[in-house]
Structures are given as structure tokens and as C-alpha cells.
PDB file of C-alpha atoms and ligand atoms in Angstrom:
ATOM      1  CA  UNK J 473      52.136 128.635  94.074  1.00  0.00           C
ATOM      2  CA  UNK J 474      51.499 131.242  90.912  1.00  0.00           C
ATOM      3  CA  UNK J 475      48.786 131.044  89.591  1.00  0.00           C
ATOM      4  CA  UNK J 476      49.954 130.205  85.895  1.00  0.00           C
ATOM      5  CA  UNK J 477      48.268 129.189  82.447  1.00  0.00           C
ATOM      6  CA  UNK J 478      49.710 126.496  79.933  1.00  0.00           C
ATOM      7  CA  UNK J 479      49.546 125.673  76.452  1.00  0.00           C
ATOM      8  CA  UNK J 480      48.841 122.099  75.816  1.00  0.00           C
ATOM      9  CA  UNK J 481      52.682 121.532  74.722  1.00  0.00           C
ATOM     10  CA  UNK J 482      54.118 123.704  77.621  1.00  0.00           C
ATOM     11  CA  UNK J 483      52.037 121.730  80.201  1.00  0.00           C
ATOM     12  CA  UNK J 484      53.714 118.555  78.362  1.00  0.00           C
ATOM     13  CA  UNK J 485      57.211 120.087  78.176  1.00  0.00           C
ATOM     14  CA  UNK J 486      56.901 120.776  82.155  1.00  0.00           C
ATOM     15  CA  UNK J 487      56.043 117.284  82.722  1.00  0.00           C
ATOM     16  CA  UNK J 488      59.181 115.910  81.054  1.00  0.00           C
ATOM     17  CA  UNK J 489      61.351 118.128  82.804  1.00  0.00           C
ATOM     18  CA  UNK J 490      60.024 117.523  86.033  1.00  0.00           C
ATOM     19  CA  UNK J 491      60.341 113.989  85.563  1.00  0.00           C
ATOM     20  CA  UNK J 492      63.808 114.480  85.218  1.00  0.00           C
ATOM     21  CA  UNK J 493      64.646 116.562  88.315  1.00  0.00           C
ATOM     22  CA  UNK J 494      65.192 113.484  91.325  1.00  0.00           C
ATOM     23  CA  UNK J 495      62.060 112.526  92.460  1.00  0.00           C
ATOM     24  CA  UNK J 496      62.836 113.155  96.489  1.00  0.00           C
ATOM     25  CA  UNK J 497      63.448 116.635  95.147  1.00  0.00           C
ATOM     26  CA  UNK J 498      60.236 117.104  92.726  1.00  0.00           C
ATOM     27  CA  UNK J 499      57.797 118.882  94.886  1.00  0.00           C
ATOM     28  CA  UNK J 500      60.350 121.063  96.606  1.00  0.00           C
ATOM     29  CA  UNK J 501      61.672 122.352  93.009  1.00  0.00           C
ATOM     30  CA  UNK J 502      58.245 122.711  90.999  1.00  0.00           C
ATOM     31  CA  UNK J 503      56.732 125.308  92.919  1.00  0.00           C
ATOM     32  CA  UNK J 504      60.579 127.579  92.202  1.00  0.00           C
ATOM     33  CA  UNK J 505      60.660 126.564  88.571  1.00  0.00           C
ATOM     34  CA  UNK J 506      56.760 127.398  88.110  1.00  0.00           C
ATOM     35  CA  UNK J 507      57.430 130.946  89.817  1.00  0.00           C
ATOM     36  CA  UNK J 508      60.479 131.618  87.232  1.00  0.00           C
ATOM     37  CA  UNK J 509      57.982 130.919  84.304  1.00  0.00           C
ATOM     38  CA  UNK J 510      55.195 133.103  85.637  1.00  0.00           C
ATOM     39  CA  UNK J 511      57.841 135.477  86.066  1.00  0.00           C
ATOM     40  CA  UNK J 512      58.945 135.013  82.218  1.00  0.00           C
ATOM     41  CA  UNK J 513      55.567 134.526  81.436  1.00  0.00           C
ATOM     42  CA  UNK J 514      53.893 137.739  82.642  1.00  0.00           C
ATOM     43  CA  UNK J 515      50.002 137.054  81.236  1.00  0.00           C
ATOM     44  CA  UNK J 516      50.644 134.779  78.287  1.00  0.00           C
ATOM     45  CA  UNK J 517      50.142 131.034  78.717  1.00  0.00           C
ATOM     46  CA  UNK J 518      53.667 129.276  79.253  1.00  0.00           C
ATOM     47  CA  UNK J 519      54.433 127.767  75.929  1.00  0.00           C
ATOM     48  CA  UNK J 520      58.093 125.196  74.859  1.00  0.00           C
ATOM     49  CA  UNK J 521      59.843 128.534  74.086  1.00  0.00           C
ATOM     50  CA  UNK J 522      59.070 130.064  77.438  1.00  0.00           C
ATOM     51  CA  UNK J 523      60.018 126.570  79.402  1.00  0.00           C
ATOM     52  CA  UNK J 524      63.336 126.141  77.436  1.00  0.00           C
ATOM     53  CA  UNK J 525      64.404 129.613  77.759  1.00  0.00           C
ATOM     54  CA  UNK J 526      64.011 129.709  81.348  1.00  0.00           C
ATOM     55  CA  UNK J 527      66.258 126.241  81.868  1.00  0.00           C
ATOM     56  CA  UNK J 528      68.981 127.725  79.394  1.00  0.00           C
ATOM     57  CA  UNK J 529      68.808 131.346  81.414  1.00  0.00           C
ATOM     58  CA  UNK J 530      67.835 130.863  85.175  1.00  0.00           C
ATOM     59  CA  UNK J 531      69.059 127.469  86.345  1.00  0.00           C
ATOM     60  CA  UNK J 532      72.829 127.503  87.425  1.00  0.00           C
ATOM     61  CA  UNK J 533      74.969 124.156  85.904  1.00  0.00           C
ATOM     62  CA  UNK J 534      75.078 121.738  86.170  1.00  0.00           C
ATOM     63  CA  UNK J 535      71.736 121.170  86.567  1.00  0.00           C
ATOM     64  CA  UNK J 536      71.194 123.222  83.577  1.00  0.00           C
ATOM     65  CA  UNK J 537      73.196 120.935  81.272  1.00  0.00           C
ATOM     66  CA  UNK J 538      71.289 117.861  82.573  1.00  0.00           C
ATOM     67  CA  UNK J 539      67.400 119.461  82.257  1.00  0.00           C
ATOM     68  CA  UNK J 540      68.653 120.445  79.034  1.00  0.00           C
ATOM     69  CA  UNK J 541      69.554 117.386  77.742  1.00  0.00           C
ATOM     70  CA  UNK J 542      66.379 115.863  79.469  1.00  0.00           C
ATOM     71  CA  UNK J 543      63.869 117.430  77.392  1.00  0.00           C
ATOM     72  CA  UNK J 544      65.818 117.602  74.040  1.00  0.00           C
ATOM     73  CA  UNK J 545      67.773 120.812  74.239  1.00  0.00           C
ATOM     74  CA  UNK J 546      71.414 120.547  73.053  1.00  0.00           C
ATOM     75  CA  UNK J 547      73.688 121.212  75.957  1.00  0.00           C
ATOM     76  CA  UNK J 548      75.814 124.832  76.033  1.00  0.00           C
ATOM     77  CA  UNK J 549      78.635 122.781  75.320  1.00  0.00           C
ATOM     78  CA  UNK J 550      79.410 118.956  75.193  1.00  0.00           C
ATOM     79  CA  UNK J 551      79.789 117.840  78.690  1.00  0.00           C
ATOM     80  CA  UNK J 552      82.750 116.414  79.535  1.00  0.00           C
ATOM     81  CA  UNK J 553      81.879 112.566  80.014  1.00  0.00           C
ATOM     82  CA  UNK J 554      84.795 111.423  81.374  1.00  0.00           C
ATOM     83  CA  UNK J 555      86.032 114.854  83.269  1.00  0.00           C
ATOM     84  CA  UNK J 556      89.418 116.004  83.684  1.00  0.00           C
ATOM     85  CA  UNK J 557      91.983 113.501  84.781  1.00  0.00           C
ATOM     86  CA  UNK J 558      92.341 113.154  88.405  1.00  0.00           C
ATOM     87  CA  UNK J 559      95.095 111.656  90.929  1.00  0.00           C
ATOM     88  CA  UNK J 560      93.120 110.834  94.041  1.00  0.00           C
ATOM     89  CA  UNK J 561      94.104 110.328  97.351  1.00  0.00           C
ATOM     90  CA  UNK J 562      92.783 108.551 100.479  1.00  0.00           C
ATOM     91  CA  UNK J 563      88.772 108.175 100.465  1.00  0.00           C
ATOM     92  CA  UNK J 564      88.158 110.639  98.060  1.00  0.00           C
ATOM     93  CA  UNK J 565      87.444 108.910  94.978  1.00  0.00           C
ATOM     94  CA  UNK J 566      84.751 106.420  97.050  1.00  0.00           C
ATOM     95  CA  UNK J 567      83.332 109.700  98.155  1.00  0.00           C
ATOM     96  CA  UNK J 568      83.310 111.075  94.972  1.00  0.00           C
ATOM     97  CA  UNK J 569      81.492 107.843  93.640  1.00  0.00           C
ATOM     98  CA  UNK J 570      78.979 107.982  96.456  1.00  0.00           C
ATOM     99  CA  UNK J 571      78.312 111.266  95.534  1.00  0.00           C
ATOM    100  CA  UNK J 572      77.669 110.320  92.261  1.00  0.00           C
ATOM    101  CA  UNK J 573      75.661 107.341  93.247  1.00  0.00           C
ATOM    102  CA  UNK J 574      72.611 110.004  94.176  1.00  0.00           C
ATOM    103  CA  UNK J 575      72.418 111.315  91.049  1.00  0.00           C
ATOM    104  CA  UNK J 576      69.730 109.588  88.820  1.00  0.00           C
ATOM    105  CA  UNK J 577      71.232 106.955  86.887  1.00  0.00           C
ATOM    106  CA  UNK J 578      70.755 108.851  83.447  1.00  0.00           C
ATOM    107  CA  UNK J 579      71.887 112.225  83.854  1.00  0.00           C
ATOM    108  CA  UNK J 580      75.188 110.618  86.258  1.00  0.00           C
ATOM    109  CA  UNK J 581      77.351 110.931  83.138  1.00  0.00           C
ATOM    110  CA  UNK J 582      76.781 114.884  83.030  1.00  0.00           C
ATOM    111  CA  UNK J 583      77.585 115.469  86.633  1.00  0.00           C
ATOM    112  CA  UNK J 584      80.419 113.156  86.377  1.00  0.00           C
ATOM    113  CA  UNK J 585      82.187 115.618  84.177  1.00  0.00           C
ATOM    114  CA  UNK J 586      81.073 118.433  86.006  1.00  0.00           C
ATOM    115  CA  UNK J 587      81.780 118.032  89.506  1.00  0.00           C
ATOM    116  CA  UNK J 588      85.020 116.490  88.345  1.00  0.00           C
ATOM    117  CA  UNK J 589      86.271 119.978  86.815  1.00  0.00           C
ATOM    118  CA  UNK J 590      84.835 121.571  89.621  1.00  0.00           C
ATOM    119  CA  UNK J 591      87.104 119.184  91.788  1.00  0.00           C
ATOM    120  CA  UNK J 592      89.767 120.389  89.249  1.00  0.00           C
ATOM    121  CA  UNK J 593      89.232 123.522  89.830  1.00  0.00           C
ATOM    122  CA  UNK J 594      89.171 123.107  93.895  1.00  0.00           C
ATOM    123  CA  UNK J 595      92.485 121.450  93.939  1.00  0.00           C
ATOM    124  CA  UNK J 596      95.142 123.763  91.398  1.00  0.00           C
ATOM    125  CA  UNK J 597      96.200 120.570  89.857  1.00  0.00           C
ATOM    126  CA  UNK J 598      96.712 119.047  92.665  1.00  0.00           C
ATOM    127  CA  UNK J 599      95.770 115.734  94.250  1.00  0.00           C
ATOM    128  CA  UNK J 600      92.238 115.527  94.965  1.00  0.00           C
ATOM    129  CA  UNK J 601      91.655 114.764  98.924  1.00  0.00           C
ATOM    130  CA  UNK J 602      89.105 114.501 101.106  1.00  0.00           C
ATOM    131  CA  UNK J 603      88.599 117.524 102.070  1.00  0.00           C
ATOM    132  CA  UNK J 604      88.201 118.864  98.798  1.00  0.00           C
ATOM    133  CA  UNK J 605      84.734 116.469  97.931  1.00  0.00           C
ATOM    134  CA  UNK J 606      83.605 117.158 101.008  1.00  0.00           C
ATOM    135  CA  UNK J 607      83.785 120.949  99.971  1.00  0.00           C
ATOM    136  CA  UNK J 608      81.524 120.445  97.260  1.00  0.00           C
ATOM    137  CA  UNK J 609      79.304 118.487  98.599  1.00  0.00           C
ATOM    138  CA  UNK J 610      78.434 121.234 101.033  1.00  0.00           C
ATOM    139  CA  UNK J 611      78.449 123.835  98.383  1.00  0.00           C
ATOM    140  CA  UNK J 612      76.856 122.689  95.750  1.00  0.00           C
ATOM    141  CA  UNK J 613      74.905 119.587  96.481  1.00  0.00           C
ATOM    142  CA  UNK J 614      71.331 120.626  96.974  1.00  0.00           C
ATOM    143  CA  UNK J 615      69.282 118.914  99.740  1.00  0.00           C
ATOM    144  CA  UNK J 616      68.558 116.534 100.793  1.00  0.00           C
ATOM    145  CA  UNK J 617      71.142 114.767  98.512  1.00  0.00           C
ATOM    146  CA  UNK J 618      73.634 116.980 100.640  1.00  0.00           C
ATOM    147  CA  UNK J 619      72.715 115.529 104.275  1.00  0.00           C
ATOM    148  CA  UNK J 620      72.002 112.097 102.623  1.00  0.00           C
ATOM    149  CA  UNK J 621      75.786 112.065 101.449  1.00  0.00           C
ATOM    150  CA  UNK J 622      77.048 113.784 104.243  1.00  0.00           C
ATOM    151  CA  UNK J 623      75.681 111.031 106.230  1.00  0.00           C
ATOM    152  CA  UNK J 624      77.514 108.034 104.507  1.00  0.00           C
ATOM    153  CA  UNK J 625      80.291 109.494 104.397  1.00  0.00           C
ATOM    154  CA  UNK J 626      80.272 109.515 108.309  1.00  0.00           C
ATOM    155  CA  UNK J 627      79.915 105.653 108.027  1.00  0.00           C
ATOM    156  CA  UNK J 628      82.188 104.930 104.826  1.00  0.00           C
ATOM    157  CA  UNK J 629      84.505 102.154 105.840  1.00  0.00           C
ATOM    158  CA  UNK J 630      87.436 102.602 107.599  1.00  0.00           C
ATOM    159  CA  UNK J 631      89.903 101.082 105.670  1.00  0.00           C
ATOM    160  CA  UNK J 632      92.380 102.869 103.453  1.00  0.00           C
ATOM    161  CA  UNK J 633      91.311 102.139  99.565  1.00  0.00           C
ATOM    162  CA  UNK J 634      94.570 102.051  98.365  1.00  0.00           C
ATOM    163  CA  UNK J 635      94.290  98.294  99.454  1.00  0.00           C
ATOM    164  CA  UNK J 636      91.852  97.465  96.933  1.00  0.00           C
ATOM    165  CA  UNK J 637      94.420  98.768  93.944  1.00  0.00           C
ATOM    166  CA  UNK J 638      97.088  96.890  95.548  1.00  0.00           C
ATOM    167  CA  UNK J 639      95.336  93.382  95.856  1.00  0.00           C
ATOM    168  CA  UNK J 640      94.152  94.233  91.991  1.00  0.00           C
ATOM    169  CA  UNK J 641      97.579  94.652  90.998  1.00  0.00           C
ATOM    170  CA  UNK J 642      98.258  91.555  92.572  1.00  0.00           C
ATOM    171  CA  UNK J 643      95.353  89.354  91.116  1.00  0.00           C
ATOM    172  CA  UNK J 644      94.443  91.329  87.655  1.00  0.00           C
ATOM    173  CA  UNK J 645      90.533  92.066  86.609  1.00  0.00           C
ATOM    174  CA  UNK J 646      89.649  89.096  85.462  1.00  0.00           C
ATOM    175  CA  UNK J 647      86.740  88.004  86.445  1.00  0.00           C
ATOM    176  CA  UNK J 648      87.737  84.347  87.559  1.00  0.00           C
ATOM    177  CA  UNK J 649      89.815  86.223  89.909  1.00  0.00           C
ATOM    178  CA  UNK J 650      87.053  88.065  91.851  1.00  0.00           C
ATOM    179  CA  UNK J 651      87.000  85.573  94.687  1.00  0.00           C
ATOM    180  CA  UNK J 652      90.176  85.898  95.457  1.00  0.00           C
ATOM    181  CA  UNK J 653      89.884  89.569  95.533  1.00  0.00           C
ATOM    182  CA  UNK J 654      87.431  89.663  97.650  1.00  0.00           C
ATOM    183  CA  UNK J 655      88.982  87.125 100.101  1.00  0.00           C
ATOM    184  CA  UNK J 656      91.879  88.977 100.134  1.00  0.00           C
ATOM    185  CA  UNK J 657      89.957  92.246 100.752  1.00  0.00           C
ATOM    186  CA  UNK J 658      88.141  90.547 103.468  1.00  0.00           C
ATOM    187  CA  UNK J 659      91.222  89.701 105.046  1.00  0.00           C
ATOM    188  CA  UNK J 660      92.749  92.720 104.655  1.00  0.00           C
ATOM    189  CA  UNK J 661      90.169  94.718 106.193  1.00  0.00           C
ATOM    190  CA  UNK J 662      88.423  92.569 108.320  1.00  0.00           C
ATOM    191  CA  UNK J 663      85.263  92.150 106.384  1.00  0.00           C
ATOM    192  CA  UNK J 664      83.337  93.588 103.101  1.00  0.00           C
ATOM    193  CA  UNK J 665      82.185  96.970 103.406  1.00  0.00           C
ATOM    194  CA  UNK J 666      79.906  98.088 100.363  1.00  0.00           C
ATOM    195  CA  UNK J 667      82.956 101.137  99.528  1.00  0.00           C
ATOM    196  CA  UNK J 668      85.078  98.091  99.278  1.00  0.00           C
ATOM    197  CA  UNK J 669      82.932  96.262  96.688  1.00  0.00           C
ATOM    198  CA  UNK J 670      82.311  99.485  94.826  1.00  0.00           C
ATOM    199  CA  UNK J 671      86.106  99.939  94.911  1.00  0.00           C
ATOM    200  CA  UNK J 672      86.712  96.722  93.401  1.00  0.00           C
ATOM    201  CA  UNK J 673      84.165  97.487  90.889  1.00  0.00           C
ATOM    202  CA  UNK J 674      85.926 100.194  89.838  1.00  0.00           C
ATOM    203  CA  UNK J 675      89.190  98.914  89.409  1.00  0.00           C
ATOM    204  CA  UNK J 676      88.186  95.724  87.514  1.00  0.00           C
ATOM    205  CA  UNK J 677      85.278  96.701  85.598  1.00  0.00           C
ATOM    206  CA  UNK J 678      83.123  94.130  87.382  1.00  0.00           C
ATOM    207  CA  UNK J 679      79.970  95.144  87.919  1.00  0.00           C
ATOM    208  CA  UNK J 680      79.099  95.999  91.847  1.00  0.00           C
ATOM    209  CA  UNK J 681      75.791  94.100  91.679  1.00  0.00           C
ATOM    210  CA  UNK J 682      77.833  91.322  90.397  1.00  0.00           C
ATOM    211  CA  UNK J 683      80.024  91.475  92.997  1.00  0.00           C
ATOM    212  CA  UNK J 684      77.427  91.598  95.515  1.00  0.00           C
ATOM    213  CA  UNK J 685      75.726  88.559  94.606  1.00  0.00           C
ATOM    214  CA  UNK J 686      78.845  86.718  95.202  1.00  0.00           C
ATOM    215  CA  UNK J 687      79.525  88.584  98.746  1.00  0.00           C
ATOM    216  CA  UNK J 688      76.021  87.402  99.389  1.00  0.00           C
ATOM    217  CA  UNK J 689      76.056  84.312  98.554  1.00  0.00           C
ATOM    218  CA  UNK J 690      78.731  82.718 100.555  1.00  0.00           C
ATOM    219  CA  UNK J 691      78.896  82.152 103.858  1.00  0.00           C
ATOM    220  CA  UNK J 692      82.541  83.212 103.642  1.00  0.00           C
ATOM    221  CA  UNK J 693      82.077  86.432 103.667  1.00  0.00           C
ATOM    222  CA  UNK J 694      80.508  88.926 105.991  1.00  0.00           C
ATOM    223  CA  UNK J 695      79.315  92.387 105.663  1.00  0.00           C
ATOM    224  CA  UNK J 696      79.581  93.901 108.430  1.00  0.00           C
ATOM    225  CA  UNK J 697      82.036  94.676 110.509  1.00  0.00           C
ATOM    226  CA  UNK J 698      83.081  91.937 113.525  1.00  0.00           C
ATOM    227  CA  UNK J 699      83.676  92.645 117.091  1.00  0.00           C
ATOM    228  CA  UNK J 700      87.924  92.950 118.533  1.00  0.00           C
ATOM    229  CA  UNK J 701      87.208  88.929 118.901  1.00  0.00           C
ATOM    230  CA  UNK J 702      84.924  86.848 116.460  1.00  0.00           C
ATOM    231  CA  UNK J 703      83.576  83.701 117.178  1.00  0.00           C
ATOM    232  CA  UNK J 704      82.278  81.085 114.918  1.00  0.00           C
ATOM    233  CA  UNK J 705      79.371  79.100 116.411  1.00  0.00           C
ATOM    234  CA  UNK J 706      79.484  75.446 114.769  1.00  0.00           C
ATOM    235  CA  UNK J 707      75.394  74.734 113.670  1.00  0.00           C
ATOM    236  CA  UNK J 708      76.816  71.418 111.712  1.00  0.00           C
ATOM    237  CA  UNK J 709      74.797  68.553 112.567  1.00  0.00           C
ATOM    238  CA  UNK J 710      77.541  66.697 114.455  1.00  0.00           C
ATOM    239  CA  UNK J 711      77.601  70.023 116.735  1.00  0.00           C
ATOM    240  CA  UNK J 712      74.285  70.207 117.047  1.00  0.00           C
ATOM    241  CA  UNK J 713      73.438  66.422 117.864  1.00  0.00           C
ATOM    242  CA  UNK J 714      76.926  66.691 120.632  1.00  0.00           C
ATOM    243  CA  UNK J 715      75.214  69.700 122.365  1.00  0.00           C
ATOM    244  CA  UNK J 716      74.389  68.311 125.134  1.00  0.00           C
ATOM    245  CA  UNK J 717      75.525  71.002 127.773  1.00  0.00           C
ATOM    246  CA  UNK J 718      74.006  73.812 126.092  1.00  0.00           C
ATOM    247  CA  UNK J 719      77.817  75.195 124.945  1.00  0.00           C
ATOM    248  CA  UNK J 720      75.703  77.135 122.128  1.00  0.00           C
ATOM    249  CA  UNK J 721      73.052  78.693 124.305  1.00  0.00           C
ATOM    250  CA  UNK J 722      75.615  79.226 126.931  1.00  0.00           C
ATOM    251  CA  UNK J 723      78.283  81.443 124.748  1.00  0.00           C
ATOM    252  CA  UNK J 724      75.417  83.050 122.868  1.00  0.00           C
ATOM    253  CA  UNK J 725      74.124  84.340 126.417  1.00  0.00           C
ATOM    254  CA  UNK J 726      77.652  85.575 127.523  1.00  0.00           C
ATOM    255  CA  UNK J 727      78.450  87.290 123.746  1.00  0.00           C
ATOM    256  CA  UNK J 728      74.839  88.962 124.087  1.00  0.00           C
ATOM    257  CA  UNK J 729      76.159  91.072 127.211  1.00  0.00           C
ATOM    258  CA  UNK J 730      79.655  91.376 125.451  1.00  0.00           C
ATOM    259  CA  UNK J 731      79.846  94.755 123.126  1.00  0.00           C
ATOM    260  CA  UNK J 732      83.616  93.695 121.862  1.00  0.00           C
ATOM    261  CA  UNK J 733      82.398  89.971 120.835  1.00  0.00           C
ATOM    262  CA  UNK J 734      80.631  89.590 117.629  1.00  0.00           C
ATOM    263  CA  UNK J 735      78.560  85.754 116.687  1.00  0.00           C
ATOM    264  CA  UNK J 736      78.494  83.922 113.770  1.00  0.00           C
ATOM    265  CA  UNK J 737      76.577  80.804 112.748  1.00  0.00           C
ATOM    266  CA  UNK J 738      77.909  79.018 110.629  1.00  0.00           C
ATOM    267  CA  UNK J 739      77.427  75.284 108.792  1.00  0.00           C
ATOM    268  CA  UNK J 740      80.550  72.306 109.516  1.00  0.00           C
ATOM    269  CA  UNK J 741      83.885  73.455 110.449  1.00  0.00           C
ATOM    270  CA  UNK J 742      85.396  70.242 109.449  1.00  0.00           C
ATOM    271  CA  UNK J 743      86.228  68.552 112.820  1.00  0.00           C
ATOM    272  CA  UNK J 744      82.802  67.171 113.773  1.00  0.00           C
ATOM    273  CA  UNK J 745      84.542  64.217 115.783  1.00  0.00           C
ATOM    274  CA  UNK J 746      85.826  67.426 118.441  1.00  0.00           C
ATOM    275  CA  UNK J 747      81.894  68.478 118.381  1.00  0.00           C
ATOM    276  CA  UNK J 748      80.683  70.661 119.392  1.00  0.00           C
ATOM    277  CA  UNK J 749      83.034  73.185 118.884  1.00  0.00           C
ATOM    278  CA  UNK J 750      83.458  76.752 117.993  1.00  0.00           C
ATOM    279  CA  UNK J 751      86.116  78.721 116.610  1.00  0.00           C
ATOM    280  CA  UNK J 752      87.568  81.527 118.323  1.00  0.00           C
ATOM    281  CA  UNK J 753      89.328  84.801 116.591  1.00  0.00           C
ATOM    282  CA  UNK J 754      90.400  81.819 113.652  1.00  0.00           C
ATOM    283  CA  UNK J 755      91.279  78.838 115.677  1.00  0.00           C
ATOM    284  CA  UNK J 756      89.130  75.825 116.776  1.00  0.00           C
ATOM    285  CA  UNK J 757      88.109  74.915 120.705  1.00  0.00           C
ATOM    286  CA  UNK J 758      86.173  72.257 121.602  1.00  0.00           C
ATOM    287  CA  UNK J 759      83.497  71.733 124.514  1.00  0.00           C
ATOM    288  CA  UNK J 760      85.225  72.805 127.861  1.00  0.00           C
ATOM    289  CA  UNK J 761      88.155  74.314 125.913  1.00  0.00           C
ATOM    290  CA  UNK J 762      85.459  76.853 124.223  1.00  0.00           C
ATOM    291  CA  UNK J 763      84.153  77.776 127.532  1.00  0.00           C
ATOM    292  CA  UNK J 764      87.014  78.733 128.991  1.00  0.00           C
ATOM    293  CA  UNK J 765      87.762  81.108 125.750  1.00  0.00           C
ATOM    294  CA  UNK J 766      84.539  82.644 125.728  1.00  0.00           C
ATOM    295  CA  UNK J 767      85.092  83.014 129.283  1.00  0.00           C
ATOM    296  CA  UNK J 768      88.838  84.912 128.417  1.00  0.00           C
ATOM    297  CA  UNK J 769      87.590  87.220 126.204  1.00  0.00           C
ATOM    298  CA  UNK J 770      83.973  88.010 127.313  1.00  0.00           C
ATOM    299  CA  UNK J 771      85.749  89.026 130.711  1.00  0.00           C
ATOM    300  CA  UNK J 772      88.428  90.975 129.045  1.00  0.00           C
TER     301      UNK J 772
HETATM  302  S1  LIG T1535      79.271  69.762 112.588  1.00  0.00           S
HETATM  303 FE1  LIG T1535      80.471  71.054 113.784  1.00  0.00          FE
HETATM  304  S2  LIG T1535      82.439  70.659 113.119  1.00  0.00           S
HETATM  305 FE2  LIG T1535      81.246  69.422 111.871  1.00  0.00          FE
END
């Protein structure tokens, strides 16, 4: 690192604007920025003047805009909060938020102008597709934001988004209506992946964490993804008391060795004088009957 000397408010100036660079990228950016001071520097101790003249010169946007802001500069020109308006197509706009979700909370409203007109830019006033966030993600995303995002955007959900905007339309954003959003998403796309939630977020207003309390909270609804078949294992007490052949222990053995078939525990499924029983890709088998299902689709 270059060897550098500070004046009491440069050293203090530095601090702030480190502070505001992401922390998983701190030490990998101070040694840079303290080799463009020295280099502004020369043999004088870096003062304010020297630090603010160096973010305002030698950083590219938009982390420019953002530093600046960060330790009190005013900005080249306003940043565009809300960016230029965009028509968005297939996963792109839950990439785009994803890609926004690295950026520290506070300086998210900067970068959501700017990478939007860069978007703009990318796409001639066109719609904005995949393709083109993925393009600047991978050239201008810094890493390791740039693997990070890279990386869930390999596991985003495969569902097509436009679902959430239709179910929406269908049920309004009010917020006594979010259950029946989300069950209908659920059913939809076979369970609640977090781009869903943060889709419904975004067309309602509703805040995500809100919406993942609720997802959370209830049994109802599951988070991850179930297997081609989905079965329902009844823990009720009824069940649980009528267990005498081992049914549970027996299908949870068989769905262990059984990739396509994903378990479930759940409380009462309302027929407790069938116990025990399980239920099967939606509908309920009892005893014997749920044996020879499992057996069906474990073997298929
Ligand atoms: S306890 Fe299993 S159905 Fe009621």
C-alpha cells in the first residue's frame, strides 16, 4: 500500500467514504482509492480537497454519484430516483431487483436510476429482457457482487412473473387480500419462491418482510419447491395414536430413497376417524390404501 500522510480531517473524510463503499468490498477498494490520492497527493498530506477531488475526477459512475453523496458532495447532476420508464419482459425486472438488492440499502436509490438508464440505453427503447440485465451485470457490476448475482440468478424461480401481475389484477393490493395472493401464487406455481414474494411486493406495495412473515407462519405454505408427487404425512394426534403399523416410518423410509417424492408433516387433515392417513399429490388415503400409493409412485 503507499505509503501516504493525512491531515486530521482527510483521515476523517476517508473514513466516511470508506464506510460507504459495501463492506465485502472495503479492503479490496482502499488500497486503489489510497494509491489515487498518493498519486494526487504527491508529498503533501491528503487533506478534504484532495479526497473530494479525486471521487469527483477518478471514480467512473455510478459509484461516483453515490460516494459523492456519501460524504456530503452534491451529485454532478440529480440522480434520477425513479429512472427512465421501463416495459419489462420475462424475469428481467426480478433480476433487475435482485441486482439491486446488493446494493447497500442507502445508496439503492442512486443505482436504481442509474442502471435503469443504462438498461435504457442497452435496449433502444425497447423492452427490457433478460438478456439485457444480465449484460450489465457482467459489465459493470464489480465483484464479488457480480458472481454473487450471477449465482441467484441461476436459481431464480422458474415460474414466469407475469403470473404475479395477473393474480394482482385479479385480487387488488390491498392488504386484506395478501392471503389470497399468495395462495393463489402458491397454486399457480407450485410453491413460494422468495422472487415470487418480492414480486408481489412490488406490485402491491406490501412490504416483502411483511409478506414473509405470513409465508412463514402458516403451515399452508411452503418454500421450497416439492417433488413431481407430494405427500402430506398426517402428525394429528388421531394419526399418531392409530399408527400402529408404522405407515409413517414406513413411507418416510421409501420417500427417503425416492428423488421425485417430496414429505411434508403436517398437523390434522380433518378425517381423523380414517387415521392414520396421508394425503397424496392433494387427495386423502388411508392405512393400506396409502401404502399402496406410496408404493405407485415411489416405484414410478
Ligand atoms: S389426526 Fe390425522 S386426520 Fe386428524
Amino acid at each position: 500500500m503507499a505509503e501516504v500522510t493525512w491531515s486530521p480531517e482527510g483521515e476523517k473524510l476517508f473514513g466516511k467514504l470508506l464506510a460507504a463503499v459495501p463492506e465485502a468490498m472495503r479492503e479490496t477498494i482502499k488500497p486503489k482509492l489510497i494509491q489515487m490520492l498518493a498519486q494526487r497527493a504527491g508529498s503533501v498530506a491528503i487533506d478534504e480537497a484532495i479526497i473530494k477531488t479525486m471521487v469527483q475526477e477518478d471514480l467512473p459512475e455510478p459509484q461516483k454519484s453515490a460516494l459523492m453523496q456519501a460524504i456530503g458532495m452534491q451529485a454532478p447532476s440529480q440522480p434520477a430516483q425513479e429512472g427512465p420508464s421501463l416495459e419489462w419482459t420475462g424475469k428481467s425486472e426480478i433480476m433487475f431487483e435482485l441486482m439491486l438488492g446488493e446494493v447497500p440499502e442507502g445508496m439503492r436509490a442512486i443505482f436504481r436510476g442509474k442502471l435503469s438508464a443504462v438498461i435504457a440505453q442497452k435496449t433502444q427503447s425497447g423492452a427490457v429482457t433478460e438478456d439485457h440485465v444480465n449484460a450489465v451485470v457482467n459489465e459493470i457490476v464489480p465483484e464479488p457482487f457480480k458472481s454473487s448475482i450471477l449465482k441467484k440468478f441461476k436459481t431464480l424461480g422458474d415460474f414466469d412473473p407475469a403470473i404475479i401481475g395477473e393474480i394482482v389484477k385479479r385480487f387488488g393490493t390491498s392488504r386484506d387480500k395478501l392471503m389470497f395472493i399468495m395462495h393463489a401464487a402458491q397454486d399457480e406455481i407450485g410453491y413460494l419462491p422468495r422472487e415470487a414474494m418480492l414480486a408481489i411486493s412490488d406490485k402491491t406495495g406490501i412490504p416483502v418482510s411483511a409478506i414473509y412473515s405470513v409465508a412463514s407462519f402458516y403451515k399452508a405454505f411452503r418454500l421450497e419447491r416439492t417433488g413431481a408427487h407430494h405427500v402430506k404425512l398426517c402428525c394429528g394426534t388421531a394419526c399418531h395414536i392409530h399408527d400402529t403399523a408404522g405407515v409413517g416410518r414406513e413411507i418416510e423410509t421409501k420417500i427417503a430413497a425416492s428423488p421425485g417424492v417430496s414429505i411434508e408433516k403436517t398437523l390434522c387433515l380433518g378425517c381423523c376417524d380414517c387415521a392414520p392417513v396421508v394425503e397424496i399429490d392433494g387427495k386423502v388415503y388411508k392405512g393400506a390404501e396409502a401404502q399402496a400409493k406410496i408404493e405407485s409412485i415411489t416405484l414410478a
